[in-house]
């Protein structure tokens, strides 16, 4: 195993544009996770405010993570503030569904994952074994700062969903040099 690969590493990335109202949901959720007592996150869990920097996120993922949790808006036709947990898996996007020219300021999670697979093919690295999206149904993605009331109310529930998800998928980190425990007879 190389020095960058760590068993059980998890990256929780908040995706979105805070200048487009509810699109700031992922960033706000990760900000709230970062304000928690660090002991609430399993060892090896890292938080990232990815914002609109999808390329940066894709390159960061090449450092080797077992689990990726993206927090972002997801439009599925439900009432605003509805939360979804989506198991994406590490599958690459089908060749016919690849995005067109790369716009580094408008990369949705699917585009980031497709870029990650392309980068992995060219540069190596370890792809996450598990990929999840914690998504929230938006109400308003027009220009402006601040989440709409139903999306703002969903942030604390999303924090709880992320905490539950990373706890369920945490892999115990083993001490590389365990001290032998004397046996009792």
Short mmCIF file of N, CA and C in Angstrom, two decimals, residues 82-160:
data_model
loop_
_atom_site.label_atom_id
_atom_site.label_comp_id
_atom_site.label_asym_id
_atom_site.label_seq_id
_atom_site.Cartn_x
_atom_site.Cartn_y
_atom_site.Cartn_z
N UNK A 82 -36.92 17.77 0.82
CA UNK A 82 -36.88 16.30 0.89
C UNK A 82 -35.43 15.85 0.74
N UNK A 83 -35.02 14.92 1.59
CA UNK A 83 -33.66 14.40 1.53
C UNK A 83 -33.64 13.01 0.90
N UNK A 84 -32.58 12.75 0.17
CA UNK A 84 -32.38 11.46 -0.49
C UNK A 84 -30.99 10.94 -0.14
N UNK A 85 -30.88 9.64 0.07
CA UNK A 85 -29.57 8.99 0.18
C UNK A 85 -29.47 8.08 -1.03
N UNK A 86 -28.49 8.36 -1.89
CA UNK A 86 -28.34 7.63 -3.14
C UNK A 86 -27.02 6.88 -3.12
N UNK A 87 -27.08 5.56 -3.32
CA UNK A 87 -25.88 4.74 -3.42
C UNK A 87 -25.47 4.74 -4.89
N UNK A 88 -24.44 5.53 -5.21
CA UNK A 88 -23.99 5.67 -6.58
C UNK A 88 -23.07 4.52 -6.97
N UNK A 89 -22.26 4.05 -6.04
CA UNK A 89 -21.27 3.02 -6.36
C UNK A 89 -20.15 3.62 -7.17
N UNK A 90 -19.08 2.88 -7.36
CA UNK A 90 -17.92 3.41 -8.06
C UNK A 90 -17.97 3.23 -9.58
N UNK A 91 -19.17 3.02 -10.12
CA UNK A 91 -19.27 2.76 -11.56
C UNK A 91 -18.97 4.01 -12.38
N UNK A 92 -18.23 3.87 -13.47
CA UNK A 92 -18.02 5.01 -14.36
C UNK A 92 -19.28 5.30 -15.15
N UNK A 93 -19.40 6.52 -15.61
CA UNK A 93 -20.52 6.90 -16.47
C UNK A 93 -20.39 6.15 -17.79
N UNK A 94 -21.51 5.71 -18.33
CA UNK A 94 -21.48 5.00 -19.62
C UNK A 94 -20.91 5.93 -20.68
N UNK A 95 -20.13 5.39 -21.65
CA UNK A 95 -19.48 6.22 -22.66
C UNK A 95 -20.44 7.16 -23.38
N UNK A 96 -21.64 6.76 -23.67
CA UNK A 96 -22.60 7.61 -24.36
C UNK A 96 -23.14 8.73 -23.48
N UNK A 97 -22.91 8.64 -22.17
CA UNK A 97 -23.42 9.65 -21.25
C UNK A 97 -22.33 10.58 -20.75
N UNK A 98 -21.14 10.51 -21.31
CA UNK A 98 -20.05 11.37 -20.89
C UNK A 98 -20.42 12.83 -21.15
N UNK A 99 -20.00 13.72 -20.25
CA UNK A 99 -20.30 15.13 -20.47
C UNK A 99 -19.52 15.66 -21.68
N UNK A 100 -20.00 16.80 -22.21
CA UNK A 100 -19.31 17.45 -23.32
C UNK A 100 -18.06 18.14 -22.82
N UNK A 101 -17.72 19.28 -23.41
CA UNK A 101 -16.52 20.00 -23.00
C UNK A 101 -16.53 20.30 -21.50
N UNK A 102 -15.38 20.19 -20.88
CA UNK A 102 -15.26 20.33 -19.45
C UNK A 102 -15.43 21.78 -19.03
N UNK A 103 -16.42 22.06 -18.20
CA UNK A 103 -16.63 23.37 -17.60
C UNK A 103 -16.32 23.22 -16.11
N UNK A 104 -15.15 23.70 -15.69
CA UNK A 104 -14.70 23.46 -14.32
C UNK A 104 -15.51 24.22 -13.29
N UNK A 105 -16.38 25.13 -13.70
CA UNK A 105 -17.20 25.86 -12.74
C UNK A 105 -18.63 25.35 -12.69
N UNK A 106 -18.95 24.33 -13.45
CA UNK A 106 -20.32 23.80 -13.46
C UNK A 106 -20.27 22.28 -13.52
N UNK A 107 -19.61 21.70 -12.53
CA UNK A 107 -19.47 20.24 -12.52
C UNK A 107 -20.39 19.64 -11.48
N UNK A 108 -21.37 18.86 -11.96
CA UNK A 108 -22.24 18.16 -11.04
C UNK A 108 -21.54 16.88 -10.58
N UNK A 109 -22.09 16.19 -9.56
CA UNK A 109 -21.43 14.97 -9.07
C UNK A 109 -21.17 13.93 -10.16
N UNK A 110 -22.08 13.75 -11.11
CA UNK A 110 -21.87 12.76 -12.17
C UNK A 110 -20.65 13.14 -13.01
N UNK A 111 -20.48 14.43 -13.29
CA UNK A 111 -19.34 14.88 -14.07
C UNK A 111 -18.05 14.67 -13.29
N UNK A 112 -18.09 14.96 -11.98
CA UNK A 112 -16.90 14.75 -11.14
C UNK A 112 -16.51 13.28 -11.15
N UNK A 113 -17.48 12.38 -11.02
CA UNK A 113 -17.18 10.95 -11.01
C UNK A 113 -16.65 10.49 -12.36
N UNK A 114 -17.19 11.02 -13.46
CA UNK A 114 -16.67 10.66 -14.78
C UNK A 114 -15.23 11.16 -14.93
N UNK A 115 -14.96 12.39 -14.48
CA UNK A 115 -13.60 12.92 -14.54
C UNK A 115 -12.66 12.09 -13.67
N UNK A 116 -13.13 11.68 -12.51
CA UNK A 116 -12.32 10.87 -11.61
C UNK A 116 -11.90 9.57 -12.30
N UNK A 117 -12.83 8.92 -12.99
CA UNK A 117 -12.50 7.68 -13.69
C UNK A 117 -11.48 7.94 -14.81
N UNK A 118 -11.63 9.06 -15.52
CA UNK A 118 -10.68 9.40 -16.57
C UNK A 118 -9.30 9.68 -15.98
N UNK A 119 -9.25 10.43 -14.88
CA UNK A 119 -7.98 10.73 -14.23
C UNK A 119 -7.33 9.46 -13.70
N UNK A 120 -8.14 8.58 -13.12
CA UNK A 120 -7.62 7.33 -12.59
C UNK A 120 -6.97 6.51 -13.70
N UNK A 121 -7.61 6.47 -14.87
CA UNK A 121 -7.06 5.71 -16.00
C UNK A 121 -5.71 6.28 -16.42
N UNK A 122 -5.54 7.61 -16.33
CA UNK A 122 -4.31 8.23 -16.78
C UNK A 122 -3.25 8.38 -15.72
N UNK A 123 -3.66 8.58 -14.46
CA UNK A 123 -2.69 8.91 -13.41
C UNK A 123 -2.58 7.86 -12.32
N UNK A 124 -3.45 6.89 -12.33
CA UNK A 124 -3.44 5.91 -11.25
C UNK A 124 -4.17 6.46 -10.05
N UNK A 125 -3.96 5.85 -8.91
CA UNK A 125 -4.68 6.26 -7.71
C UNK A 125 -5.71 5.21 -7.38
N UNK A 126 -6.37 5.40 -6.28
CA UNK A 126 -7.36 4.43 -5.81
C UNK A 126 -8.74 5.06 -5.88
N UNK A 127 -9.64 4.43 -6.60
CA UNK A 127 -11.02 4.91 -6.65
C UNK A 127 -11.75 4.52 -5.38
N UNK A 128 -12.70 5.34 -4.91
CA UNK A 128 -13.48 4.95 -3.73
C UNK A 128 -14.27 3.67 -4.01
N UNK A 129 -14.34 2.81 -2.98
CA UNK A 129 -15.15 1.59 -3.09
C UNK A 129 -16.63 1.91 -2.97
N UNK A 130 -16.94 2.94 -2.21
CA UNK A 130 -18.33 3.31 -1.95
C UNK A 130 -18.52 4.79 -2.29
N UNK A 131 -19.58 5.13 -3.02
CA UNK A 131 -19.89 6.52 -3.35
C UNK A 131 -21.37 6.74 -3.07
N UNK A 132 -21.65 7.74 -2.26
CA UNK A 132 -23.03 8.09 -1.89
C UNK A 132 -23.27 9.57 -2.16
N UNK A 133 -24.52 9.90 -2.42
CA UNK A 133 -24.94 11.29 -2.50
C UNK A 133 -26.04 11.48 -1.47
N UNK A 134 -25.85 12.46 -0.59
CA UNK A 134 -26.93 12.92 0.28
C UNK A 134 -27.47 14.15 -0.43
N UNK A 135 -28.66 14.02 -0.98
CA UNK A 135 -29.22 15.09 -1.79
C UNK A 135 -30.45 15.71 -1.17
N UNK A 136 -30.68 16.97 -1.52
CA UNK A 136 -31.84 17.70 -1.01
C UNK A 136 -32.58 18.31 -2.18
N UNK A 137 -33.89 18.16 -2.15
CA UNK A 137 -34.75 18.75 -3.18
C UNK A 137 -34.76 20.27 -2.99
N UNK A 138 -34.42 21.04 -4.03
CA UNK A 138 -34.37 22.50 -3.89
C UNK A 138 -35.74 23.16 -4.04
N UNK A 139 -35.82 24.39 -3.57
CA UNK A 139 -36.99 25.23 -3.82
C UNK A 139 -36.62 26.40 -4.71
N UNK A 140 -35.42 26.99 -4.46
CA UNK A 140 -35.04 28.21 -5.17
C UNK A 140 -33.54 28.17 -5.47
N UNK A 141 -33.21 28.14 -6.76
CA UNK A 141 -31.79 28.17 -7.15
C UNK A 141 -31.48 29.44 -7.94
N UNK A 142 -32.30 30.45 -7.72
CA UNK A 142 -32.03 31.74 -8.36
C UNK A 142 -30.87 32.45 -7.67
N UNK A 143 -30.45 33.54 -8.26
CA UNK A 143 -29.34 34.30 -7.68
C UNK A 143 -29.72 34.84 -6.31
N UNK A 144 -28.77 34.76 -5.40
CA UNK A 144 -28.98 35.24 -4.04
C UNK A 144 -28.25 34.35 -3.06
N UNK A 145 -28.06 34.87 -1.86
CA UNK A 145 -27.36 34.12 -0.82
C UNK A 145 -28.37 33.73 0.26
N UNK A 146 -28.28 32.51 0.71
CA UNK A 146 -29.16 32.02 1.77
C UNK A 146 -30.10 30.96 1.25
N UNK A 147 -30.26 29.93 2.06
CA UNK A 147 -31.13 28.81 1.70
C UNK A 147 -32.59 29.17 1.93
N UNK A 148 -33.48 28.62 1.12
CA UNK A 148 -34.91 28.79 1.35
C UNK A 148 -35.27 28.06 2.65
N UNK A 149 -36.38 28.45 3.31
CA UNK A 149 -36.73 27.82 4.59
C UNK A 149 -36.78 26.28 4.58
N UNK A 150 -37.42 25.62 3.59
CA UNK A 150 -37.45 24.15 3.68
C UNK A 150 -36.07 23.51 3.51
N UNK A 151 -35.20 24.11 2.73
CA UNK A 151 -33.86 23.55 2.54
C UNK A 151 -33.00 23.85 3.77
N UNK A 152 -33.15 25.03 4.34
CA UNK A 152 -32.41 25.36 5.57
C UNK A 152 -32.79 24.40 6.69
N UNK A 153 -34.09 24.05 6.78
CA UNK A 153 -34.54 23.12 7.82
C UNK A 153 -34.01 21.71 7.58
N UNK A 154 -33.67 21.38 6.34
CA UNK A 154 -33.17 20.04 6.02
C UNK A 154 -31.70 19.86 6.37
N UNK A 155 -30.97 20.94 6.60
CA UNK A 155 -29.52 20.82 6.83
C UNK A 155 -29.20 19.97 8.05
N UNK A 156 -29.85 20.22 9.18
CA UNK A 156 -29.55 19.42 10.39
C UNK A 156 -29.88 17.94 10.18
N UNK A 157 -30.98 17.66 9.48
CA UNK A 157 -31.30 16.26 9.18
C UNK A 157 -30.25 15.64 8.26
N UNK A 158 -29.73 16.44 7.33
CA UNK A 158 -28.68 15.95 6.43
C UNK A 158 -27.40 15.66 7.21
N UNK A 159 -27.08 16.51 8.19
CA UNK A 159 -25.91 16.26 9.04
C UNK A 159 -26.07 14.91 9.72
N UNK A 160 -27.26 14.63 10.26
CA UNK A 160 -27.51 13.35 10.92
C UNK A 160 -27.38 12.18 9.94
#
